[in-house]
GROMACS .gro file of N, CA and C in nm:
model
  309
    1MET      N    1   2.374   1.416  -1.162
    1MET     CA    2   2.262   1.327  -1.179
    1MET      C    3   2.130   1.393  -1.142
    2CYS      N    4   2.134   1.500  -1.067
    2CYS     CA    5   2.011   1.564  -1.024
    2CYS      C    6   1.930   1.612  -1.144
    3GLY      N    7   1.801   1.593  -1.138
    3GLY     CA    8   1.714   1.646  -1.241
    3GLY      C    9   1.691   1.553  -1.358
    4TYR      N   10   1.770   1.449  -1.370
    4TYR     CA   11   1.747   1.355  -1.480
    4TYR      C   12   1.633   1.261  -1.446
    5ARG      N   13   1.565   1.214  -1.548
    5ARG     CA   14   1.466   1.109  -1.527
    5ARG      C   15   1.542   0.983  -1.490
    6ILE      N   16   1.486   0.904  -1.401
    6ILE     CA   17   1.554   0.787  -1.347
    6ILE      C   18   1.596   0.690  -1.456
    7SER      N   19   1.510   0.662  -1.551
    7SER     CA   20   1.545   0.568  -1.657
    7SER      C   21   1.661   0.619  -1.740
    8ASN      N   22   1.666   0.749  -1.766
    8ASN     CA   23   1.777   0.807  -1.841
    8ASN      C   24   1.909   0.792  -1.766
    9VAL      N   25   1.904   0.811  -1.634
    9VAL     CA   26   2.024   0.796  -1.554
    9VAL      C   27   2.076   0.654  -1.565
   10ALA      N   28   1.987   0.557  -1.552
   10ALA     CA   29   2.028   0.416  -1.559
   10ALA      C   30   2.083   0.382  -1.697
   11ASP      N   31   2.019   0.433  -1.802
   11ASP     CA   32   2.066   0.407  -1.938
   11ASP      C   33   2.204   0.468  -1.962
   12GLU      N   34   2.222   0.593  -1.917
   12GLU     CA   35   2.349   0.661  -1.937
   12GLU      C   36   2.462   0.592  -1.861
   13LEU      N   37   2.431   0.540  -1.743
   13LEU     CA   38   2.533   0.473  -1.664
   13LEU      C   39   2.550   0.327  -1.704
   14ASN      N   40   2.463   0.278  -1.792
   14ASN     CA   41   2.466   0.141  -1.840
   14ASN      C   42   2.463   0.042  -1.724
   15MET      N   43   2.368   0.061  -1.633
   15MET     CA   44   2.355  -0.028  -1.519
   15MET      C   45   2.209  -0.037  -1.479
   16GLU      N   46   2.179  -0.133  -1.395
   16GLU     CA   47   2.046  -0.144  -1.339
   16GLU      C   48   2.025  -0.025  -1.245
   17PRO      N   49   1.906   0.036  -1.244
   17PRO     CA   50   1.884   0.151  -1.157
   17PRO      C   51   1.891   0.115  -1.008
   18THR      N   52   1.884  -0.013  -0.975
   18THR     CA   53   1.883  -0.053  -0.835
   18THR      C   54   2.021  -0.087  -0.782
   19SER      N   55   2.125  -0.071  -0.860
   19SER     CA   56   2.256  -0.120  -0.818
   19SER      C   57   2.320  -0.040  -0.704
   20HIS      N   58   2.291   0.088  -0.690
   20HIS     CA   59   2.361   0.166  -0.588
   20HIS      C   60   2.279   0.280  -0.528
   21ILE      N   61   2.154   0.291  -0.559
   21ILE     CA   62   2.073   0.406  -0.517
   21ILE      C   63   1.990   0.370  -0.394
   22PHE      N   64   2.003   0.451  -0.288
   22PHE     CA   65   1.925   0.432  -0.166
   22PHE      C   66   1.779   0.466  -0.197
   23GLY      N   67   1.688   0.372  -0.174
   23GLY     CA   68   1.547   0.391  -0.207
   23GLY      C   69   1.512   0.338  -0.344
   24SER      N   70   1.602   0.259  -0.402
   24SER     CA   71   1.584   0.211  -0.539
   24SER      C   72   1.465   0.116  -0.556
   25SER      N   73   1.417   0.058  -0.447
   25SER     CA   74   1.305  -0.036  -0.458
   25SER      C   75   1.179   0.030  -0.512
   26LYS      N   76   1.170   0.162  -0.503
   26LYS     CA   77   1.051   0.234  -0.550
   26LYS      C   78   1.072   0.305  -0.683
   27LEU      N   79   1.191   0.297  -0.741
   27LEU     CA   80   1.218   0.371  -0.864
   27LEU      C   81   1.125   0.334  -0.979
   28LYS      N   82   1.089   0.208  -0.991
   28LYS     CA   83   1.002   0.166  -1.101
   28LYS      C   84   0.854   0.170  -1.060
   29LYS      N   85   0.826   0.199  -0.933
   29LYS     CA   86   0.688   0.196  -0.884
   29LYS      C   87   0.625   0.335  -0.873
   30VAL      N   88   0.704   0.439  -0.855
   30VAL     CA   89   0.652   0.575  -0.838
   30VAL      C   90   0.696   0.659  -0.957
   31LYS      N   91   0.598   0.729  -1.019
   31LYS     CA   92   0.632   0.813  -1.133
   31LYS      C   93   0.553   0.944  -1.129
   32THR      N   94   0.593   1.037  -1.212
   32THR     CA   95   0.528   1.167  -1.219
   32THR      C   96   0.379   1.151  -1.248
   33GLY      N   97   0.297   1.222  -1.173
   33GLY     CA   98   0.152   1.218  -1.191
   33GLY      C   99   0.082   1.121  -1.098
   34ASP      N  100   0.156   1.035  -1.029
   34ASP     CA  101   0.094   0.940  -0.936
   34ASP      C  102   0.038   1.013  -0.814
   35LEU      N  103  -0.075   0.963  -0.764
   35LEU     CA  104  -0.129   1.009  -0.637
   35LEU      C  105  -0.070   0.917  -0.531
   36VAL      N  106  -0.002   0.976  -0.432
   36VAL     CA  107   0.070   0.897  -0.332
   36VAL      C  108   0.030   0.937  -0.191
   37ARG      N  109   0.066   0.850  -0.097
   37ARG     CA  110   0.046   0.883   0.045
   37ARG      C  111   0.174   0.850   0.120
   38TRP      N  112   0.194   0.917   0.232
   38TRP     CA  113   0.307   0.892   0.320
   38TRP      C  114   0.271   0.941   0.459
   39HIS      N  115   0.345   0.899   0.557
   39HIS     CA  116   0.317   0.936   0.695
   39HIS      C  117   0.427   1.027   0.750
   40THR      N  118   0.386   1.118   0.837
   40THR     CA  119   0.479   1.202   0.911
   40THR      C  120   0.437   1.198   1.057
   41LEU      N  121   0.529   1.230   1.147
   41LEU     CA  122   0.495   1.236   1.289
   41LEU      C  123   0.404   1.356   1.314
   42ALA      N  124   0.300   1.335   1.394
   42ALA     CA  125   0.211   1.444   1.432
   42ALA      C  126   0.286   1.535   1.530
   43LYS      N  127   0.260   1.663   1.525
   43LYS     CA  128   0.332   1.758   1.608
   43LYS      C  129   0.275   1.770   1.749
   44GLU      N  130   0.151   1.731   1.767
   44GLU     CA  131   0.085   1.753   1.895
   44GLU      C  132   0.072   1.622   1.974
   45GLY      N  133   0.084   1.633   2.105
   45GLY     CA  134   0.054   1.522   2.194
   45GLY      C  135   0.148   1.404   2.185
   46ALA      N  136   0.092   1.287   2.215
   46ALA     CA  137   0.168   1.161   2.217
   46ALA      C  138   0.215   1.124   2.076
   47PRO      N  139   0.317   1.040   2.068
   47PRO     CA  140   0.365   0.998   1.936
   47PRO      C  141   0.253   0.936   1.852
   48SER      N  142   0.225   0.999   1.742
   48SER     CA  143   0.125   0.946   1.649
   48SER      C  144   0.164   0.993   1.509
   49TYR      N  145   0.098   0.936   1.411
   49TYR     CA  146   0.133   0.965   1.273
   49TYR      C  147   0.020   1.034   1.201
   50LYS      N  148   0.057   1.121   1.108
   50LYS     CA  149  -0.040   1.190   1.024
   50LYS      C  150  -0.024   1.135   0.883
   51GLU      N  151  -0.134   1.099   0.820
   51GLU     CA  152  -0.127   1.053   0.680
   51GLU      C  153  -0.137   1.173   0.588
   52ASN      N  154  -0.049   1.178   0.490
   52ASN     CA  155  -0.045   1.286   0.391
   52ASN      C  156  -0.074   1.227   0.254
   53VAL      N  157  -0.130   1.310   0.167
   53VAL     CA  158  -0.161   1.269   0.030
   53VAL      C  159  -0.112   1.380  -0.062
   54GLY      N  160  -0.059   1.340  -0.178
   54GLY     CA  161  -0.012   1.439  -0.272
   54GLY      C  162   0.009   1.382  -0.411
   55ILE      N  163   0.048   1.469  -0.504
   55ILE     CA  164   0.072   1.431  -0.643
   55ILE      C  165   0.220   1.448  -0.673
   56VAL      N  166   0.281   1.344  -0.729
   56VAL     CA  167   0.423   1.347  -0.763
   56VAL      C  168   0.443   1.435  -0.886
   57THR      N  169   0.534   1.532  -0.875
   57THR     CA  170   0.565   1.619  -0.988
   57THR      C  171   0.699   1.585  -1.051
   58HIS      N  172   0.784   1.515  -0.976
   58HIS     CA  173   0.918   1.486  -1.028
   58HIS      C  174   0.981   1.376  -0.943
   59VAL      N  175   1.044   1.280  -1.008
   59VAL     CA  176   1.123   1.177  -0.940
   59VAL      C  177   1.267   1.194  -0.986
   60ARG      N  178   1.359   1.195  -0.891
   60ARG     CA  179   1.499   1.215  -0.928
   60ARG      C  180   1.591   1.146  -0.828
   61VAL      N  181   1.717   1.141  -0.866
   61VAL     CA  182   1.820   1.087  -0.778
   61VAL      C  183   1.913   1.202  -0.741
   62ASP      N  184   1.926   1.226  -0.611
   62ASP     CA  185   2.016   1.330  -0.559
   62ASP      C  186   2.136   1.264  -0.493
   63HIS      N  187   2.244   1.336  -0.487
   63HIS     CA  188   2.361   1.290  -0.413
   63HIS      C  189   2.356   1.357  -0.277
   64ARG      N  190   2.327   1.281  -0.173
   64ARG     CA  191   2.313   1.336  -0.038
   64ARG      C  192   2.391   1.249   0.060
   65GLY      N  193   2.464   1.312   0.147
   65GLY     CA  194   2.537   1.238   0.249
   65GLY      C  195   2.635   1.137   0.193
   66GLY      N  196   2.689   1.166   0.077
   66GLY     CA  197   2.788   1.078   0.019
   66GLY      C  198   2.733   0.960  -0.060
   67ARG      N  199   2.603   0.959  -0.085
   67ARG     CA  200   2.545   0.850  -0.164
   67ARG      C  201   2.429   0.901  -0.247
   68ASP      N  202   2.389   0.821  -0.347
   68ASP     CA  203   2.275   0.856  -0.432
   68ASP      C  204   2.146   0.814  -0.361
   69VAL      N  205   2.050   0.906  -0.358
   69VAL     CA  206   1.924   0.885  -0.287
   69VAL      C  207   1.808   0.917  -0.380
   70ALA      N  208   1.710   0.827  -0.386
   70ALA     CA  209   1.590   0.847  -0.469
   70ALA      C  210   1.492   0.937  -0.394
   71MET      N  211   1.455   1.049  -0.458
   71MET     CA  212   1.365   1.148  -0.397
   71MET      C  213   1.252   1.180  -0.493
   72ALA      N  214   1.142   1.230  -0.436
   72ALA     CA  215   1.030   1.275  -0.518
   72ALA      C  216   0.990   1.415  -0.473
   73LYS      N  217   0.955   1.499  -0.570
   73LYS     CA  218   0.894   1.628  -0.540
   73LYS      C  219   0.744   1.605  -0.548
   74ILE      N  220   0.673   1.656  -0.450
   74ILE     CA  221   0.530   1.630  -0.437
   74ILE      C  222   0.456   1.759  -0.405
   75ILE      N  223   0.339   1.775  -0.466
   75ILE     CA  224   0.247   1.882  -0.426
   75ILE      C  225   0.149   1.819  -0.329
   76PRO      N  226   0.159   1.854  -0.199
   76PRO     CA  227   0.067   1.797  -0.101
   76PRO      C  228  -0.075   1.848  -0.122
   77LEU      N  229  -0.171   1.762  -0.096
   77LEU     CA  230  -0.312   1.799  -0.106
   77LEU      C  231  -0.369   1.811   0.034
   78GLY      N  232  -0.462   1.902   0.053
   78GLY     CA  233  -0.525   1.920   0.183
   78GLY      C  234  -0.537   2.067   0.217
   79SER      N  235  -0.623   2.097   0.312
   79SER     CA  236  -0.654   2.235   0.346
   79SER      C  237  -0.540   2.306   0.418
   80GLU      N  238  -0.448   2.232   0.482
   80GLU     CA  239  -0.341   2.294   0.559
   80GLU      C  240  -0.224   2.340   0.472
   81ASN      N  241  -0.220   2.296   0.348
   81ASN     CA  242  -0.103   2.319   0.263
   81ASN      C  243  -0.119   2.441   0.174
   82ILE      N  244  -0.006   2.505   0.145
   82ILE     CA  245  -0.003   2.620   0.056
   82ILE      C  246  -0.020   2.569  -0.087
   83VAL      N  247  -0.108   2.631  -0.164
   83VAL     CA  248  -0.136   2.589  -0.300
   83VAL      C  249  -0.010   2.600  -0.385
   84GLY      N  250   0.025   2.492  -0.454
   84GLY     CA  251   0.139   2.492  -0.544
   84GLY      C  252   0.273   2.473  -0.476
   85HIS      N  253   0.276   2.460  -0.345
   85HIS     CA  254   0.401   2.444  -0.271
   85HIS      C  255   0.448   2.298  -0.281
   86GLU      N  256   0.569   2.278  -0.332
   86GLU     CA  257   0.623   2.143  -0.345
   86GLU      C  258   0.711   2.109  -0.225
   87ILE      N  259   0.709   1.980  -0.189
   87ILE     CA  260   0.797   1.931  -0.085
   87ILE      C  261   0.876   1.813  -0.141
   88GLU      N  262   0.985   1.778  -0.076
   88GLU     CA  263   1.063   1.662  -0.115
   88GLU      C  264   1.041   1.551  -0.014
   89VAL      N  265   1.022   1.430  -0.064
   89VAL     CA  266   1.001   1.314   0.021
   89VAL      C  267   1.088   1.200  -0.031
   90PHE      N  268   1.148   1.126   0.062
   90PHE     CA  269   1.227   1.008   0.028
   90PHE      C  270   1.134   0.907  -0.040
   91LEU      N  271   1.175   0.858  -0.154
   91LEU     CA  272   1.091   0.773  -0.238
   91LEU      C  273   1.041   0.647  -0.166
   92ALA      N  274   1.124   0.589  -0.081
   92ALA     CA  275   1.086   0.466  -0.011
   92ALA      C  276   0.972   0.487   0.089
   93CYS      N  277   0.944   0.612   0.125
   93CYS     CA  278   0.835   0.642   0.219
   93CYS      C  279   0.699   0.650   0.151
   94LEU      N  280   0.696   0.648   0.018
   94LEU     CA  281   0.572   0.669  -0.056
   94LEU      C  282   0.501   0.539  -0.091
   95LYS      N  283   0.368   0.546  -0.089
   95LYS     CA  284   0.284   0.436  -0.137
   95LYS      C  285   0.191   0.494  -0.242
   96VAL      N  286   0.186   0.432  -0.358
   96VAL     CA  287   0.101   0.480  -0.468
   96VAL      C  288  -0.044   0.444  -0.438
   97ILE      N  289  -0.130   0.546  -0.437
   97ILE     CA  290  -0.274   0.527  -0.419
   97ILE      C  291  -0.339   0.505  -0.555
   98SER      N  292  -0.302   0.589  -0.650
   98SER     CA  293  -0.358   0.582  -0.786
   98SER      C  294  -0.249   0.618  -0.885
   99PRO      N  295  -0.208   0.523  -0.970
   99PRO     CA  296  -0.103   0.554  -1.067
   99PRO      C  297  -0.154   0.647  -1.177
  100SER      N  298  -0.062   0.725  -1.232
  100SER     CA  299  -0.098   0.810  -1.344
  100SER      C  300  -0.117   0.724  -1.468
  101VAL      N  301  -0.204   0.770  -1.557
  101VAL     CA  302  -0.232   0.695  -1.680
  101VAL      C  303  -0.197   0.782  -1.799
  102VAL      N  304  -0.112   0.728  -1.886
  102VAL     CA  305  -0.075   0.801  -2.007
  102VAL      C  306  -0.157   0.747  -2.122
  103GLU      N  307  -0.229   0.837  -2.188
  103GLU     CA  308  -0.315   0.793  -2.301
  103GLU      C  309  -0.262   0.843  -2.430
   0.00000   0.00000   0.00000
């Protein structure tokens, strides 16, 4: 299932995409090209959170820990990040700031 577009996976399996995938609540909300934000724990000092922003390059379902998990590949934006370096983030952790527009 890795690497398939989410809608294709659901069509091929002839089921709703939300029937068994961990993080499925965001499958229809996050798509390639969206500008998203998510939080990570700050590394310094007392427990606090750092807000991150990035562009989604790929949404997929991986099989991890014995179950299907919705993940996104993201290019993080900001001065601390390596240009073009992609990271993986659990889809349920993302909030769409600006959706992509297909014309």
